[in-house]
Amino acid sequence: MLNFNLEKQAFFCDICGRGFSQEARLKQHVRIHTDEYIRTHTGEKPHSCEICGKSFLEKGTLKVHIRSHTGEKPYSCDICGKSYTTKQNLTFHIQSHTGEKQYSCKVCGASFPRMESMQKHVRIHTEEKQYTCEICGKSFLEKGTLKRHMRTHTGEKPYSCDVCGKSYTTKENLTIHIRSHSGEKPHSCDVCGKSYTTEQNLTIHIRSHSGEKPYYCDVCGKSFTTNNNLTIHIRSHSGEKPYSCAVCRMSFAQLTPMKNHIRTHTGEKPHSCEICGKSFSEKGNLKMHMRSHTGEKPYSCVVCGKSYTTKENLTFHIQSHTREKQYSCKVCGASFPQMASMQKHVRIHTEEKQYTCKICGKSFLAKGNLNIHMRTHTGEKPYSCDVCGKSFTSKQNLTGHILSHSGERPYSCDVCGKSYKTDSYLTIHYRSHSGEKPYACDVCGMSFAQLSTMKTHIRTHTKEKPYSCEICGKSFSEKGSLTIHIRSHTGEKPYSCDVCGMSFAELSTMKNHVRTHTGEKPHSCEICGKSFLQGGSLKRHMRTHTGSKIKQKREKQ
């Protein structure tokens, strides 16, 4: 005879009639009949916004959403008066005033504003990471953290924004994103008042005031404000470039540069100017472009007050005041403003040029320089200007070109105040004051301020003319002369006068023409003071003083 030990079912569900032995189990069961339970499984969102039509699971969420339309922020800070749409955001904000972190870790002393944050932290001291990802081997303290990590492999993003539809792997990331719609930044800096959407971003910002850089590189000792910046820096030592372009296999140390690079293949320019409609591949380039409309130059020199659109240009300009070149070559004594520049220079003394071009035989110290050189043969120009579309073989050349649009010349001469786009142009200019001509011709001993000028001069001895016109076969000793000559075939006249609209094939000819409108005569005779439009006219005039003109007439007779 079977003996069944049946529990007495004293508690019954009024909806479906199911019986339970304990009241607690009945209460747990009843929840499956509630609206909230049903909606989470059916996807029903019964609460709709009458303004934009968006639907929500809970009435409270709809109430908060409506404030994004009305602008209502009912929760105000008693200290600074700043207002927020939710009580939770106000609570986070108040902690930025009080700095209250009442929960401390007994192991390492780290403090936290909330008990759950401290409890989570303590586990890194007491527990092993027992949950391991089967795909990449990474381990985690909590099963929930592993679950969120798995979404990076599966691509699952279960949390969607009700405003724009964008999806996220975690609820926390969705919460932060929603603030981009509401404009809320509940975490404020006590020093400068700047606000942030997350507490983590505020913590990083505060380090800009305190100077704290808690993350150190074990290789060179350099310190950083964030662990992420340290990770990226370490790759400069290891050479690791974990992000690869699927099109050309080019590798990158950071994800963002790789994404920007991919756009050079796709031609995508997702960032558009609302004023003129120009599009850009990078958000930073759009930001700089906007300054061409607003005239904003947020970076000012404390020495002379000159302002610039980018921090990089200001840094270059400051060097023109200090002329600081603290890194010197021990072999030849040459000085450089940056360590990297000096290290690159030293290699010309210590290393062979092991990278040779198979086409023309030219050799280079670095493989990267050979790659750039090869583009002169292939015609490849992978770096394009977002403003005018012009392409360049190297990023350095593109950077110099971009300055032609902004009009900025961050390198200033301490002697005469003249400004230049690049440091190399300024260095060459300084020689006009010092009289230095470091490049000498081996044939005649004539000296030059620029290497390129000396190379061009040598061709007057060798009669070499390496640049040939493909149309008529005429050859030239300089590439610039060939470019101007080709315009005689094409009829191209790229330089126009702003006054009368007349066009010219050469820039110098256009400049001389403009002086007919302005009346400027920049070439003056030091003997009699007479001025001329062109240098050639002054040269001919000088013969009237030296007697060269009389001698020439006698020779003809």
Coordinates of C-alpha atoms in Angstrom, one line a residue:
M1 CA 0.0 0.0 0.0
L2 CA 1.4 3.3 -1.1
N3 CA 1.7 6.0 1.6
F4 CA 1.4 9.6 0.2
N5 CA 2.5 12.3 2.6
L6 CA 0.3 15.1 1.2
E7 CA 0.6 18.6 2.7
K8 CA -2.7 20.2 3.5
Q9 CA -3.6 22.9 1.0
A10 CA -5.2 25.6 3.1
F11 CA -4.5 28.6 0.9
F12 CA -6.2 29.0 -2.6
C13 CA -5.8 31.5 -5.4
D14 CA -9.0 33.5 -6.0
I15 CA -8.1 33.9 -9.8
C16 CA -7.2 30.3 -10.9
G17 CA -8.2 28.2 -7.8
R18 CA -4.7 26.7 -7.3
G19 CA -4.0 25.6 -3.7
F20 CA -0.9 26.1 -1.5
S21 CA 0.2 24.8 1.9
Q22 CA 1.8 28.1 2.8
E23 CA 0.5 31.7 2.5
A24 CA 4.0 32.9 1.4
R25 CA 3.8 30.6 -1.6
L26 CA 0.3 31.8 -2.5
K27 CA 1.5 35.4 -2.5
Q28 CA 4.4 34.5 -4.8
H29 CA 2.0 32.7 -7.1
V30 CA -0.5 35.6 -7.3
R31 CA 2.2 37.8 -8.9
I32 CA 1.9 35.9 -12.2
H33 CA -1.6 37.4 -12.6
T34 CA -0.5 41.0 -12.1
D35 CA -0.3 43.5 -14.9
E36 CA 3.4 44.1 -14.4
Y37 CA 4.2 40.3 -14.7
I38 CA 2.1 39.9 -17.8
R39 CA 3.6 43.0 -19.6
T40 CA 7.2 41.9 -19.1
H41 CA 6.4 38.7 -20.9
T42 CA 3.9 40.0 -23.6
G43 CA 5.9 43.2 -24.3
E44 CA 2.7 45.3 -23.7
K45 CA 3.2 49.0 -23.0
P46 CA -0.2 50.4 -22.0
H47 CA 0.9 53.9 -21.0
S48 CA 1.3 56.2 -24.0
C49 CA 2.6 59.8 -24.3
E50 CA 0.0 62.0 -25.9
I51 CA 2.7 64.3 -27.3
C52 CA 5.0 62.0 -29.2
G53 CA 3.1 58.7 -29.0
K54 CA 5.9 56.7 -27.2
S55 CA 4.6 53.9 -25.0
F56 CA 5.8 52.7 -21.6
L57 CA 5.5 49.7 -19.3
E58 CA 4.8 51.7 -16.1
K59 CA 2.9 54.8 -15.4
G60 CA 5.7 56.3 -13.4
T61 CA 8.1 56.0 -16.4
L62 CA 5.6 57.9 -18.6
K63 CA 5.4 60.6 -16.0
V64 CA 9.2 61.1 -16.0
H65 CA 9.2 61.0 -19.8
I66 CA 6.6 63.8 -20.1
R67 CA 9.0 66.1 -18.3
S68 CA 11.3 65.9 -21.3
H69 CA 8.5 67.7 -23.2
T70 CA 7.4 70.1 -20.5
G71 CA 10.9 70.9 -19.2
E72 CA 9.6 70.3 -15.7
K73 CA 12.4 69.5 -13.1
P74 CA 10.6 69.2 -9.8
Y75 CA 13.6 68.2 -7.6
S76 CA 15.8 71.1 -6.7
C77 CA 19.2 71.2 -4.9
D78 CA 19.0 73.4 -1.7
I79 CA 22.7 74.3 -2.0
C80 CA 23.0 75.5 -5.6
G81 CA 19.4 75.6 -6.9
K82 CA 20.1 73.1 -9.8
S83 CA 17.0 71.1 -10.7
Y84 CA 16.4 67.5 -11.9
T85 CA 13.6 65.4 -13.4
T86 CA 14.0 62.5 -10.9
K87 CA 14.7 62.3 -7.2
Q88 CA 17.5 59.8 -7.9
N89 CA 19.4 62.2 -10.0
L90 CA 19.1 64.9 -7.3
T91 CA 20.5 62.4 -4.7
F92 CA 23.5 61.8 -7.0
H93 CA 24.0 65.5 -7.4
I94 CA 23.9 66.4 -3.7
Q95 CA 26.8 64.0 -3.1
S96 CA 29.0 66.1 -5.3
H97 CA 28.5 69.0 -2.8
T98 CA 28.9 67.0 0.4
G99 CA 31.6 64.6 -0.9
E100 CA 30.0 62.1 1.4
K101 CA 31.4 58.6 1.2
Q102 CA 30.3 57.1 4.5
Y103 CA 31.0 53.4 3.6
S104 CA 34.7 52.4 3.8
C105 CA 36.5 49.2 2.8
K106 CA 38.2 47.7 5.9
V107 CA 40.9 46.1 3.7
C108 CA 42.2 49.1 1.7
G109 CA 40.3 52.1 3.1
A110 CA 38.5 53.0 -0.2
S111 CA 35.3 55.0 0.5
F112 CA 32.0 54.8 -1.3
P113 CA 28.7 56.9 -1.2
R114 CA 26.5 53.8 -1.2
M115 CA 26.5 50.5 0.8
E116 CA 26.0 48.4 -2.3
S117 CA 29.0 50.0 -4.1
M118 CA 31.2 49.2 -1.0
Q119 CA 30.0 45.6 -0.7
K120 CA 30.7 45.0 -4.4
H121 CA 34.2 46.4 -4.0
V122 CA 35.0 44.3 -0.9
R123 CA 34.6 41.1 -3.0
I124 CA 37.7 41.9 -5.0
H125 CA 39.7 41.3 -1.8
T126 CA 37.8 38.2 -0.5
E127 CA 36.5 36.2 -3.5
E128 CA 37.9 34.5 -6.5
K129 CA 36.6 35.2 -10.0
Q130 CA 34.8 31.9 -10.3
Y131 CA 32.7 32.8 -13.4
T132 CA 34.8 32.4 -16.6
C133 CA 33.8 33.2 -20.2
E134 CA 34.1 30.1 -22.4
I135 CA 34.8 32.2 -25.5
C136 CA 37.7 34.6 -24.4
G137 CA 38.7 33.2 -20.9
K138 CA 38.0 36.4 -19.0
S139 CA 36.8 35.8 -15.4
F140 CA 34.3 37.6 -13.2
L141 CA 33.2 37.8 -9.6
E142 CA 29.5 37.7 -10.3
K143 CA 27.4 35.6 -12.6
G144 CA 25.5 38.7 -13.7
T145 CA 28.7 40.4 -14.7
L146 CA 29.6 37.4 -16.9
K147 CA 26.1 37.5 -18.4
R148 CA 26.6 41.1 -19.4
H149 CA 30.1 40.3 -20.7
M150 CA 28.7 37.6 -23.0
R151 CA 26.6 40.2 -24.8
T152 CA 29.9 41.6 -26.2
H153 CA 30.3 38.3 -28.0
T154 CA 26.6 37.7 -29.0
G155 CA 25.9 41.4 -29.8
E156 CA 22.7 41.3 -27.7
K157 CA 21.5 44.7 -26.5
P158 CA 18.3 44.1 -24.6
Y159 CA 17.9 47.7 -23.2
S160 CA 16.4 50.2 -25.7
C161 CA 15.9 53.9 -25.5
D162 CA 12.2 54.9 -25.7
V163 CA 13.2 58.2 -27.3
C164 CA 15.5 57.3 -30.2
G165 CA 15.5 53.5 -30.2
K166 CA 19.2 53.0 -29.5
S167 CA 20.0 49.8 -27.7
Y168 CA 22.5 49.0 -24.9
T169 CA 24.0 45.9 -23.2
T170 CA 23.3 47.1 -19.7
K171 CA 20.6 49.1 -17.9
E172 CA 23.2 51.4 -16.5
N173 CA 24.4 52.4 -19.9
L174 CA 20.8 53.1 -21.0
T175 CA 20.3 55.3 -18.0
I176 CA 23.4 57.3 -18.8
H177 CA 22.3 57.6 -22.5
I178 CA 18.8 58.9 -21.5
R179 CA 20.5 61.9 -19.9
S180 CA 21.7 62.9 -23.4
H181 CA 18.0 63.5 -24.2
S182 CA 17.0 65.2 -21.0
G183 CA 20.3 67.2 -20.8
E184 CA 20.8 66.2 -17.2
K185 CA 24.3 66.2 -15.8
P186 CA 23.7 65.4 -12.1
H187 CA 27.4 65.1 -11.1
S188 CA 29.0 68.6 -10.6
C189 CA 32.5 69.7 -9.9
D190 CA 32.9 71.8 -6.8
V191 CA 35.9 73.6 -8.2
C192 CA 34.8 74.9 -11.6
G193 CA 31.1 73.9 -11.7
K194 CA 31.4 71.7 -14.7
S195 CA 28.8 68.9 -14.8
Y196 CA 28.8 65.3 -16.0
T197 CA 26.3 62.6 -16.7
T198 CA 28.3 59.9 -14.7
E199 CA 30.1 59.9 -11.4
Q200 CA 33.1 58.2 -13.0
N201 CA 33.5 61.1 -15.5
L202 CA 33.4 63.6 -12.6
T203 CA 36.1 61.6 -10.7
I204 CA 38.3 61.7 -13.8
H205 CA 37.7 65.5 -14.3
I206 CA 38.5 66.3 -10.6
R207 CA 42.0 64.9 -11.3
S208 CA 42.6 67.8 -13.7
H209 CA 42.4 70.1 -10.7
S210 CA 44.2 67.9 -8.2
G211 CA 46.9 66.8 -10.7
E212 CA 46.4 63.2 -9.5
K213 CA 47.5 60.6 -12.0
P214 CA 47.1 57.2 -10.1
Y215 CA 47.9 54.9 -13.0
Y216 CA 51.6 54.4 -13.6
C217 CA 53.5 52.7 -16.5
D218 CA 55.9 50.1 -15.2
V219 CA 58.2 50.6 -18.3
C220 CA 58.9 54.3 -18.4
G221 CA 57.2 55.6 -15.2
K222 CA 54.8 57.9 -17.0
S223 CA 51.5 58.4 -15.1
F224 CA 47.9 58.8 -16.3
T225 CA 44.5 60.0 -15.0
T226 CA 42.6 56.9 -16.3
N227 CA 43.3 53.2 -16.5
N228 CA 42.2 53.3 -20.2
N229 CA 44.8 55.9 -21.1
L230 CA 47.5 53.8 -19.4
T231 CA 46.4 50.7 -21.3
I232 CA 46.7 52.6 -24.6
H233 CA 50.1 54.0 -23.6
I234 CA 51.5 50.6 -22.8
R235 CA 50.8 49.6 -26.4
S236 CA 53.4 52.2 -27.4
H237 CA 56.0 50.0 -25.6
S238 CA 54.6 46.6 -26.6
G239 CA 53.8 47.6 -30.2
E240 CA 50.4 45.9 -29.8
K241 CA 47.7 47.1 -32.2
P242 CA 44.6 45.0 -31.5
Y243 CA 42.3 46.7 -33.9
S244 CA 42.6 45.8 -37.6
C245 CA 40.9 47.2 -40.7
A246 CA 39.0 44.5 -42.5
V247 CA 39.6 46.1 -45.9
C248 CA 43.4 46.8 -45.9
R249 CA 44.5 45.0 -42.7
M250 CA 46.0 48.2 -41.3
S251 CA 46.3 47.9 -37.5
F252 CA 45.6 50.4 -34.7
A253 CA 46.3 50.7 -31.0
Q254 CA 42.9 52.4 -30.4
L255 CA 39.4 51.5 -31.6
T256 CA 38.4 55.1 -32.5
P257 CA 41.2 55.8 -35.0
M258 CA 40.4 52.4 -36.6
K259 CA 36.8 53.4 -37.0
N260 CA 37.8 56.8 -38.5
H261 CA 40.2 55.0 -40.8
I262 CA 37.5 52.7 -42.1
R263 CA 35.6 55.8 -43.3
T264 CA 38.5 56.5 -45.7
H265 CA 37.4 53.3 -47.5
T266 CA 33.6 53.8 -47.2
G267 CA 33.7 57.5 -47.8
E268 CA 31.2 57.9 -44.9
K269 CA 31.0 61.3 -43.3
P270 CA 28.4 61.1 -40.6
H271 CA 29.0 64.4 -38.9
S272 CA 27.3 67.3 -40.7
C273 CA 27.5 71.1 -40.2
E274 CA 24.0 72.5 -39.6
I275 CA 25.1 75.9 -41.0
C276 CA 26.7 75.1 -44.4
G277 CA 25.9 71.4 -44.8
K278 CA 29.6 70.2 -45.0
S279 CA 30.1 66.7 -43.7
F280 CA 33.0 65.2 -41.8
S281 CA 34.3 61.8 -41.0
E282 CA 35.3 62.7 -37.4
K283 CA 33.2 64.5 -34.8
G284 CA 36.3 66.5 -33.7
N285 CA 36.8 67.8 -37.2
L286 CA 33.2 69.1 -37.2
K287 CA 33.8 70.8 -33.9
M288 CA 36.8 72.6 -35.3
H289 CA 34.9 73.5 -38.5
M290 CA 32.1 75.1 -36.5
R291 CA 34.7 77.6 -35.2
S292 CA 35.1 78.8 -38.7
H293 CA 31.5 80.0 -38.5
T294 CA 31.5 81.2 -34.9
G295 CA 35.0 82.7 -35.0
E296 CA 35.6 80.9 -31.6
K297 CA 39.3 80.5 -30.7
P298 CA 39.2 79.1 -27.2
Y299 CA 42.9 78.5 -26.7
S300 CA 44.8 81.7 -25.8
C301 CA 48.5 82.4 -25.3
V302 CA 49.3 83.8 -21.9
V303 CA 52.4 85.5 -23.2
C304 CA 51.0 87.6 -26.1
G305 CA 47.2 86.9 -25.9
K306 CA 47.0 85.4 -29.4
S307 CA 44.2 82.9 -29.8
Y308 CA 43.8 79.6 -31.7
T309 CA 41.1 77.2 -32.6
T310 CA 43.0 74.1 -31.4
K311 CA 45.1 73.3 -28.4
E312 CA 47.7 71.7 -30.6
N313 CA 48.2 75.0 -32.5
L314 CA 48.5 76.9 -29.2
T315 CA 51.2 74.4 -28.0
F316 CA 53.2 75.0 -31.2
H317 CA 52.8 78.8 -30.9
I318 CA 54.1 78.8 -27.3
Q319 CA 57.3 77.2 -28.4
S320 CA 57.9 80.2 -30.7
H321 CA 58.1 82.3 -27.5
T322 CA 60.3 80.0 -25.5
R323 CA 62.1 78.4 -28.5
E324 CA 62.5 75.6 -25.9
K325 CA 64.4 72.7 -27.3
Q326 CA 65.3 70.7 -24.2
Y327 CA 66.3 67.5 -25.9
S328 CA 69.8 67.5 -27.5
C329 CA 71.6 65.0 -29.7
K330 CA 74.8 63.8 -28.0
V331 CA 76.4 63.1 -31.4
C332 CA 76.0 66.5 -33.2
G333 CA 74.4 68.7 -30.6
A334 CA 71.2 69.4 -32.6
S335 CA 68.2 70.3 -30.2
F336 CA 64.6 69.4 -30.4
P337 CA 61.4 70.5 -28.5
Q338 CA 60.1 66.9 -28.2
M339 CA 61.8 63.7 -27.1
A340 CA 60.3 61.7 -30.0
S341 CA 61.8 64.2 -32.5
M342 CA 65.2 63.8 -30.9
Q343 CA 65.0 60.0 -30.9
K344 CA 64.1 60.0 -34.5
H345 CA 67.0 62.2 -35.4
V346 CA 69.6 60.1 -33.4
R347 CA 68.8 57.2 -35.8
I348 CA 70.5 59.0 -38.7
H349 CA 73.8 58.6 -36.7
T350 CA 73.3 55.1 -35.4
E351 CA 71.2 53.1 -37.9
E352 CA 71.5 52.0 -41.5
K353 CA 68.7 52.8 -44.0
Q354 CA 67.6 49.2 -44.2
Y355 CA 64.3 49.9 -46.0
T356 CA 64.9 50.3 -49.7
C357 CA 62.4 51.2 -52.5
K358 CA 62.4 48.5 -55.2
I359 CA 61.3 50.9 -57.8
C360 CA 63.9 53.8 -57.5
G361 CA 66.4 52.4 -55.0
K362 CA 66.0 55.1 -52.4
S363 CA 66.6 53.9 -48.8
F364 CA 64.9 54.9 -45.5
L365 CA 65.4 54.4 -41.8
A366 CA 61.8 53.5 -40.9
K367 CA 59.4 51.2 -42.7
G368 CA 56.7 53.9 -42.3
N369 CA 58.8 56.4 -44.3
L370 CA 59.2 53.8 -47.1
N371 CA 55.4 53.2 -47.1
I372 CA 54.9 57.0 -47.5
H373 CA 57.5 57.2 -50.2
M374 CA 55.9 54.3 -52.2
R375 CA 52.8 56.5 -52.6
T376 CA 54.8 58.8 -54.8
H377 CA 55.1 55.9 -57.3
T378 CA 51.5 54.4 -56.8
G379 CA 49.8 57.8 -56.6
E380 CA 47.9 56.7 -53.5
K381 CA 46.8 59.6 -51.3
P382 CA 44.8 58.1 -48.4
Y383 CA 44.5 61.3 -46.3
S384 CA 41.7 63.6 -47.5
C385 CA 40.8 67.1 -46.4
D386 CA 37.2 67.2 -45.1
V387 CA 36.9 70.8 -46.1
C388 CA 37.9 70.8 -49.8
G389 CA 38.5 67.1 -50.6
K390 CA 42.2 67.5 -51.5
S391 CA 44.2 64.3 -50.8
F392 CA 47.7 63.8 -49.4
T393 CA 50.2 61.0 -49.1
S394 CA 50.8 61.5 -45.3
K395 CA 48.9 62.7 -42.3
Q396 CA 51.5 65.3 -41.6
N397 CA 51.0 66.9 -45.0
L398 CA 47.2 66.9 -44.4
T399 CA 47.6 68.6 -41.0
G400 CA 49.7 71.4 -42.6
H401 CA 47.1 71.8 -45.3
I402 CA 44.2 72.1 -42.9
L403 CA 45.9 75.2 -41.4
S404 CA 45.4 76.9 -44.9
H405 CA 41.6 76.7 -44.3
S406 CA 41.7 78.0 -40.7
G407 CA 44.2 80.7 -41.6
E408 CA 46.2 79.9 -38.5
R409 CA 49.9 80.3 -38.4
P410 CA 50.9 79.1 -34.9
Y411 CA 54.7 79.5 -35.3
S412 CA 55.8 83.1 -34.8
C413 CA 59.2 84.7 -35.3
D414 CA 60.6 86.5 -32.2
V415 CA 62.6 88.9 -34.3
C416 CA 60.1 90.3 -36.8
G417 CA 56.7 88.7 -35.7
K418 CA 56.1 86.9 -39.0
S419 CA 54.1 83.7 -38.6
Y420 CA 54.2 80.4 -40.3
K421 CA 52.1 77.2 -40.6
T422 CA 54.8 74.8 -39.6
D423 CA 57.9 74.7 -37.3
S424 CA 60.1 73.8 -40.2
Y425 CA 59.1 76.9 -42.2
L426 CA 59.8 79.0 -39.1
T427 CA 63.3 77.4 -38.7
I428 CA 64.1 78.2 -42.4
H429 CA 62.8 81.8 -41.9
Y430 CA 65.1 82.3 -38.8
R431 CA 68.1 81.8 -41.1
S432 CA 67.1 85.0 -43.0
H433 CA 67.9 86.9 -39.8
S434 CA 71.0 84.8 -38.7
G435 CA 72.4 84.5 -42.2
E436 CA 72.9 80.8 -41.5
K437 CA 73.3 78.7 -44.7
P438 CA 74.0 75.2 -43.6
Y439 CA 73.8 73.5 -47.0
A440 CA 76.8 73.9 -49.3
C441 CA 77.2 72.9 -53.0
D442 CA 80.1 70.4 -53.4
V443 CA 80.8 71.8 -56.9
C444 CA 81.1 75.6 -56.5
G445 CA 80.9 76.0 -52.7
M446 CA 77.7 78.2 -52.8
S447 CA 75.7 77.9 -49.6
F448 CA 71.9 77.8 -49.1
A449 CA 69.4 78.1 -46.2
Q450 CA 67.3 75.2 -47.5
L451 CA 68.2 71.7 -48.6
S452 CA 65.7 71.7 -51.4
T453 CA 67.2 74.9 -52.8
M454 CA 70.6 73.4 -52.7
K455 CA 69.4 70.3 -54.6
T456 CA 67.8 72.5 -57.3
H457 CA 71.0 74.5 -57.6
I458 CA 73.2 71.3 -58.1
R459 CA 71.1 70.6 -61.2
T460 CA 72.5 73.8 -62.8
H461 CA 75.9 71.9 -62.7
T462 CA 74.6 68.5 -63.7
K463 CA 72.0 69.8 -66.2
E464 CA 69.6 67.3 -64.8
K465 CA 65.9 68.0 -65.5
P466 CA 64.0 65.1 -63.9
Y467 CA 60.5 66.5 -64.3
S468 CA 59.1 66.0 -67.8
C469 CA 55.9 67.1 -69.4
E470 CA 53.8 64.2 -70.6
I471 CA 52.2 66.4 -73.3
C472 CA 55.1 68.0 -75.1
G473 CA 58.1 66.3 -73.5
K474 CA 59.7 69.5 -72.2
S475 CA 61.8 68.9 -69.0
F476 CA 62.4 71.0 -65.9
S477 CA 64.8 71.0 -63.0
E478 CA 62.0 71.8 -60.4
K479 CA 58.6 70.1 -59.9
G480 CA 57.0 73.5 -59.3
S481 CA 58.1 74.7 -62.8
L482 CA 56.6 71.6 -64.4
T483 CA 53.3 72.2 -62.5
I484 CA 53.2 75.8 -63.8
H485 CA 54.1 74.7 -67.4
I486 CA 51.3 72.1 -67.5
R487 CA 48.8 74.9 -67.0
S488 CA 49.9 76.4 -70.3
H489 CA 48.4 73.2 -71.9
T490 CA 45.4 72.9 -69.7
G491 CA 44.6 76.6 -69.5
E492 CA 44.1 76.3 -65.7
K493 CA 44.4 79.5 -63.8
P494 CA 43.8 78.7 -60.2
Y495 CA 44.7 82.1 -58.7
S496 CA 42.0 84.8 -58.9
C497 CA 42.1 88.5 -58.0
D498 CA 39.5 89.4 -55.4
V499 CA 39.2 92.9 -56.8
C500 CA 38.6 92.4 -60.5
G501 CA 38.3 88.6 -60.8
M502 CA 41.2 88.2 -63.3
S503 CA 42.8 84.8 -63.1
F504 CA 46.5 83.7 -63.2
A505 CA 48.5 80.5 -63.6
E506 CA 51.1 81.5 -61.0
L507 CA 50.6 82.9 -57.5
S508 CA 53.5 85.4 -57.8
T509 CA 51.9 86.8 -60.9
M510 CA 48.6 87.2 -59.1
K511 CA 50.3 89.0 -56.2
N512 CA 52.1 91.4 -58.5
H513 CA 48.7 92.1 -60.2
V514 CA 46.9 92.8 -56.9
R515 CA 49.5 95.6 -56.2
T516 CA 48.2 97.5 -59.3
H517 CA 44.9 97.8 -57.3
T518 CA 46.5 98.5 -53.9
G519 CA 49.3 100.7 -55.2
E520 CA 51.8 98.8 -53.0
K521 CA 55.4 98.9 -54.1
P522 CA 57.3 96.7 -51.7
H523 CA 60.7 96.8 -53.5
S524 CA 62.6 100.0 -52.6
C525 CA 66.0 101.3 -53.8
E526 CA 68.3 101.8 -50.8
I527 CA 70.2 104.6 -52.7
C528 CA 67.4 106.9 -53.9
G529 CA 64.3 105.5 -52.2
K530 CA 62.4 104.8 -55.4
S531 CA 59.9 101.9 -55.0
F532 CA 58.8 99.3 -57.5
L533 CA 56.1 96.6 -57.9
Q534 CA 58.4 93.8 -58.7
G535 CA 61.9 92.7 -57.6
G536 CA 63.0 92.5 -61.3
S537 CA 62.2 96.2 -61.9
L538 CA 64.2 97.2 -58.8
K539 CA 67.2 95.1 -60.1
R540 CA 67.1 96.9 -63.5
H541 CA 66.8 100.3 -61.7
M542 CA 69.9 99.6 -59.6
R543 CA 72.0 99.5 -62.7
T544 CA 71.4 103.2 -63.2
H545 CA 73.3 103.8 -59.9
T546 CA 76.1 101.2 -60.5
G547 CA 76.8 102.1 -64.1
S548 CA 76.1 98.6 -65.3
K549 CA 73.7 100.1 -67.9
I550 CA 76.5 102.3 -69.4
K551 CA 79.0 99.4 -69.5
Q552 CA 76.4 97.2 -71.3
K553 CA 75.9 99.9 -74.0
R554 CA 79.7 100.2 -74.5
E555 CA 80.0 96.4 -74.8
K556 CA 77.3 96.4 -77.5
Q557 CA 79.2 99.1 -79.5

